[in-house]
């Protein structure tokens, strides 16, 4: 059973860089699962930055959807799997739904895909590190799809945080371990 780590933070917070450092310390054979699809020059630049930062010896798997298969494949040859990122993966799953699907149907489809992903991660040996964005801390989006995505991303993050052994929040480039702190707080609430 894998050790699952979740790394969350805002845009350009340093979360991916921190997750890469964690991966390097967790094992020698590292697989990177990339979820982005390149639709424009800005996304191409982001992908290029990530690729340049990664060591050349890492195995790379492209999995914009159905990433549970990529996790199972990566687990057969790697000690550490770095999945970057859940937010983009959730967006891909959300946008893959039929245009006439209702928000509850789309949400359940994304959460079902996430359940399959977490189940595959649990079956791996070694360490699985998920990177995600904390998107709900900003302004309320101005359109229905963006609000739906923000809500789905929040639910995805909660589910993975519950499944994770460790959760880190990266802010201003500084990682803060939050799952153990949360456990202490919740225990205090039960006692009081």
mmCIF file with all atom_site columns, N, CA and C in Angstrom, residues 90-116:
data_model
loop_
_atom_site.group_PDB
_atom_site.id
_atom_site.type_symbol
_atom_site.label_atom_id
_atom_site.label_alt_id
_atom_site.label_comp_id
_atom_site.label_asym_id
_atom_site.label_entity_id
_atom_site.label_seq_id
_atom_site.pdbx_PDB_ins_code
_atom_site.Cartn_x
_atom_site.Cartn_y
_atom_site.Cartn_z
_atom_site.occupancy
_atom_site.B_iso_or_equiv
_atom_site.pdbx_formal_charge
_atom_site.auth_seq_id
_atom_site.auth_comp_id
_atom_site.auth_asym_id
_atom_site.auth_atom_id
_atom_site.pdbx_PDB_model_num
ATOM 1  N N  . UNK A 1 90  ? -8.863  17.273 -12.948 1.00 0.00 ? 90  UNK A N  1
ATOM 2  C CA . UNK A 1 90  ? -10.291 17.476 -12.661 1.00 0.00 ? 90  UNK A CA 1
ATOM 3  C C  . UNK A 1 90  ? -10.949 18.306 -13.751 1.00 0.00 ? 90  UNK A C  1
ATOM 4  N N  . UNK A 1 91  ? -10.254 19.344 -14.209 1.00 0.00 ? 91  UNK A N  1
ATOM 5  C CA . UNK A 1 91  ? -10.772 20.171 -15.295 1.00 0.00 ? 91  UNK A CA 1
ATOM 6  C C  . UNK A 1 91  ? -10.949 19.344 -16.565 1.00 0.00 ? 91  UNK A C  1
ATOM 7  N N  . UNK A 1 92  ? -9.957  18.520 -16.888 1.00 0.00 ? 92  UNK A N  1
ATOM 8  C CA . UNK A 1 92  ? -10.056 17.660 -18.072 1.00 0.00 ? 92  UNK A CA 1
ATOM 9  C C  . UNK A 1 92  ? -11.266 16.735 -17.973 1.00 0.00 ? 92  UNK A C  1
ATOM 10 N N  . UNK A 1 93  ? -11.459 16.133 -16.798 1.00 0.00 ? 93  UNK A N  1
ATOM 11 C CA . UNK A 1 93  ? -12.594 15.217 -16.600 1.00 0.00 ? 93  UNK A CA 1
ATOM 12 C C  . UNK A 1 93  ? -13.919 15.962 -16.680 1.00 0.00 ? 93  UNK A C  1
ATOM 13 N N  . UNK A 1 94  ? -13.964 17.163 -16.113 1.00 0.00 ? 94  UNK A N  1
ATOM 14 C CA . UNK A 1 94  ? -15.186 17.966 -16.136 1.00 0.00 ? 94  UNK A CA 1
ATOM 15 C C  . UNK A 1 94  ? -15.544 18.353 -17.569 1.00 0.00 ? 94  UNK A C  1
ATOM 16 N N  . UNK A 1 95  ? -14.566 18.821 -18.315 1.00 0.00 ? 95  UNK A N  1
ATOM 17 C CA . UNK A 1 95  ? -14.826 19.277 -19.682 1.00 0.00 ? 95  UNK A CA 1
ATOM 18 C C  . UNK A 1 95  ? -15.059 18.128 -20.659 1.00 0.00 ? 95  UNK A C  1
ATOM 19 N N  . UNK A 1 96  ? -14.718 16.905 -20.281 1.00 0.00 ? 96  UNK A N  1
ATOM 20 C CA . UNK A 1 96  ? -14.958 15.738 -21.139 1.00 0.00 ? 96  UNK A CA 1
ATOM 21 C C  . UNK A 1 96  ? -16.409 15.272 -21.084 1.00 0.00 ? 96  UNK A C  1
ATOM 22 N N  . UNK A 1 97  ? -17.188 15.827 -20.162 1.00 0.00 ? 97  UNK A N  1
ATOM 23 C CA . UNK A 1 97  ? -18.585 15.416 -20.027 1.00 0.00 ? 97  UNK A CA 1
ATOM 24 C C  . UNK A 1 97  ? -19.423 16.000 -21.161 1.00 0.00 ? 97  UNK A C  1
ATOM 25 N N  . UNK A 1 98  ? -20.511 15.322 -21.519 1.00 0.00 ? 98  UNK A N  1
ATOM 26 C CA . UNK A 1 98  ? -21.369 15.831 -22.596 1.00 0.00 ? 98  UNK A CA 1
ATOM 27 C C  . UNK A 1 98  ? -21.893 17.232 -22.274 1.00 0.00 ? 98  UNK A C  1
ATOM 28 N N  . UNK A 1 99  ? -22.082 18.032 -23.310 1.00 0.00 ? 99  UNK A N  1
ATOM 29 C CA . UNK A 1 99  ? -22.560 19.402 -23.129 1.00 0.00 ? 99  UNK A CA 1
ATOM 30 C C  . UNK A 1 99  ? -23.900 19.468 -22.416 1.00 0.00 ? 99  UNK A C  1
ATOM 31 N N  . UNK A 1 100 ? -24.736 18.446 -22.607 1.00 0.00 ? 100 UNK A N  1
ATOM 32 C CA . UNK A 1 100 ? -26.064 18.480 -21.992 1.00 0.00 ? 100 UNK A CA 1
ATOM 33 C C  . UNK A 1 100 ? -26.092 17.871 -20.587 1.00 0.00 ? 100 UNK A C  1
ATOM 34 N N  . UNK A 1 101 ? -24.946 17.461 -20.069 1.00 0.00 ? 101 UNK A N  1
ATOM 35 C CA . UNK A 1 101 ? -24.900 16.895 -18.711 1.00 0.00 ? 101 UNK A CA 1
ATOM 36 C C  . UNK A 1 101 ? -25.147 18.007 -17.697 1.00 0.00 ? 101 UNK A C  1
ATOM 37 N N  . UNK A 1 102 ? -25.893 17.688 -16.673 1.00 0.00 ? 102 UNK A N  1
ATOM 38 C CA . UNK A 1 102 ? -26.180 18.669 -15.623 1.00 0.00 ? 102 UNK A CA 1
ATOM 39 C C  . UNK A 1 102 ? -24.976 18.793 -14.687 1.00 0.00 ? 102 UNK A C  1
ATOM 40 N N  . UNK A 1 103 ? -24.877 19.897 -13.961 1.00 0.00 ? 103 UNK A N  1
ATOM 41 C CA . UNK A 1 103 ? -23.763 20.038 -13.014 1.00 0.00 ? 103 UNK A CA 1
ATOM 42 C C  . UNK A 1 103 ? -23.630 18.872 -12.030 1.00 0.00 ? 103 UNK A C  1
ATOM 43 N N  . UNK A 1 104 ? -24.727 18.352 -11.447 1.00 0.00 ? 104 UNK A N  1
ATOM 44 C CA . UNK A 1 104 ? -24.549 17.205 -10.549 1.00 0.00 ? 104 UNK A CA 1
ATOM 45 C C  . UNK A 1 104 ? -23.989 15.964 -11.252 1.00 0.00 ? 104 UNK A C  1
ATOM 46 N N  . UNK A 1 105 ? -24.397 15.736 -12.497 1.00 0.00 ? 105 UNK A N  1
ATOM 47 C CA . UNK A 1 105 ? -23.890 14.582 -13.257 1.00 0.00 ? 105 UNK A CA 1
ATOM 48 C C  . UNK A 1 105 ? -22.408 14.771 -13.557 1.00 0.00 ? 105 UNK A C  1
ATOM 49 N N  . UNK A 1 106 ? -22.033 15.974 -13.979 1.00 0.00 ? 106 UNK A N  1
ATOM 50 C CA . UNK A 1 106 ? -20.616 16.250 -14.251 1.00 0.00 ? 106 UNK A CA 1
ATOM 51 C C  . UNK A 1 106 ? -19.781 16.100 -12.983 1.00 0.00 ? 106 UNK A C  1
ATOM 52 N N  . UNK A 1 107 ? -20.281 16.634 -11.868 1.00 0.00 ? 107 UNK A N  1
ATOM 53 C CA . UNK A 1 107 ? -19.555 16.550 -10.591 1.00 0.00 ? 107 UNK A CA 1
ATOM 54 C C  . UNK A 1 107 ? -19.336 15.093 -10.206 1.00 0.00 ? 107 UNK A C  1
ATOM 55 N N  . UNK A 1 108 ? -20.374 14.271 -10.311 1.00 0.00 ? 108 UNK A N  1
ATOM 56 C CA . UNK A 1 108 ? -20.236 12.854 -9.953  1.00 0.00 ? 108 UNK A CA 1
ATOM 57 C C  . UNK A 1 108 ? -19.260 12.132 -10.876 1.00 0.00 ? 108 UNK A C  1
ATOM 58 N N  . UNK A 1 109 ? -19.248 12.502 -12.151 1.00 0.00 ? 109 UNK A N  1
ATOM 59 C CA . UNK A 1 109 ? -18.298 11.886 -13.083 1.00 0.00 ? 109 UNK A CA 1
ATOM 60 C C  . UNK A 1 109 ? -16.859 12.203 -12.674 1.00 0.00 ? 109 UNK A C  1
ATOM 61 N N  . UNK A 1 110 ? -16.608 13.441 -12.286 1.00 0.00 ? 110 UNK A N  1
ATOM 62 C CA . UNK A 1 110 ? -15.258 13.824 -11.848 1.00 0.00 ? 110 UNK A CA 1
ATOM 63 C C  . UNK A 1 110 ? -14.901 13.092 -10.561 1.00 0.00 ? 110 UNK A C  1
ATOM 64 N N  . UNK A 1 111 ? -15.826 13.047 -9.612  1.00 0.00 ? 111 UNK A N  1
ATOM 65 C CA . UNK A 1 111 ? -15.537 12.384 -8.336  1.00 0.00 ? 111 UNK A CA 1
ATOM 66 C C  . UNK A 1 111 ? -15.362 10.879 -8.515  1.00 0.00 ? 111 UNK A C  1
ATOM 67 N N  . UNK A 1 112 ? -16.093 10.277 -9.456  1.00 0.00 ? 112 UNK A N  1
ATOM 68 C CA . UNK A 1 112 ? -15.887 8.851  -9.763  1.00 0.00 ? 112 UNK A CA 1
ATOM 69 C C  . UNK A 1 112 ? -14.490 8.625  -10.345 1.00 0.00 ? 112 UNK A C  1
ATOM 70 N N  . UNK A 1 113 ? -14.070 9.502  -11.257 1.00 0.00 ? 113 UNK A N  1
ATOM 71 C CA . UNK A 1 113 ? -12.718 9.397  -11.824 1.00 0.00 ? 113 UNK A CA 1
ATOM 72 C C  . UNK A 1 113 ? -11.675 9.547  -10.726 1.00 0.00 ? 113 UNK A C  1
ATOM 73 N N  . UNK A 1 114 ? -11.933 10.439 -9.795  1.00 0.00 ? 114 UNK A N  1
ATOM 74 C CA . UNK A 1 114 ? -11.007 10.635 -8.677  1.00 0.00 ? 114 UNK A CA 1
ATOM 75 C C  . UNK A 1 114 ? -10.943 9.399  -7.795  1.00 0.00 ? 114 UNK A C  1
ATOM 76 N N  . UNK A 1 115 ? -12.088 8.785  -7.525  1.00 0.00 ? 115 UNK A N  1
ATOM 77 C CA . UNK A 1 115 ? -12.096 7.560  -6.712  1.00 0.00 ? 115 UNK A CA 1
ATOM 78 C C  . UNK A 1 115 ? -11.246 6.468  -7.362  1.00 0.00 ? 115 UNK A C  1
ATOM 79 N N  . UNK A 1 116 ? -11.351 6.327  -8.688  1.00 0.00 ? 116 UNK A N  1
ATOM 80 C CA . UNK A 1 116 ? -10.530 5.338  -9.399  1.00 0.00 ? 116 UNK A CA 1
ATOM 81 C C  . UNK A 1 116 ? -9.043  5.691  -9.294  1.00 0.00 ? 116 UNK A C  1
#
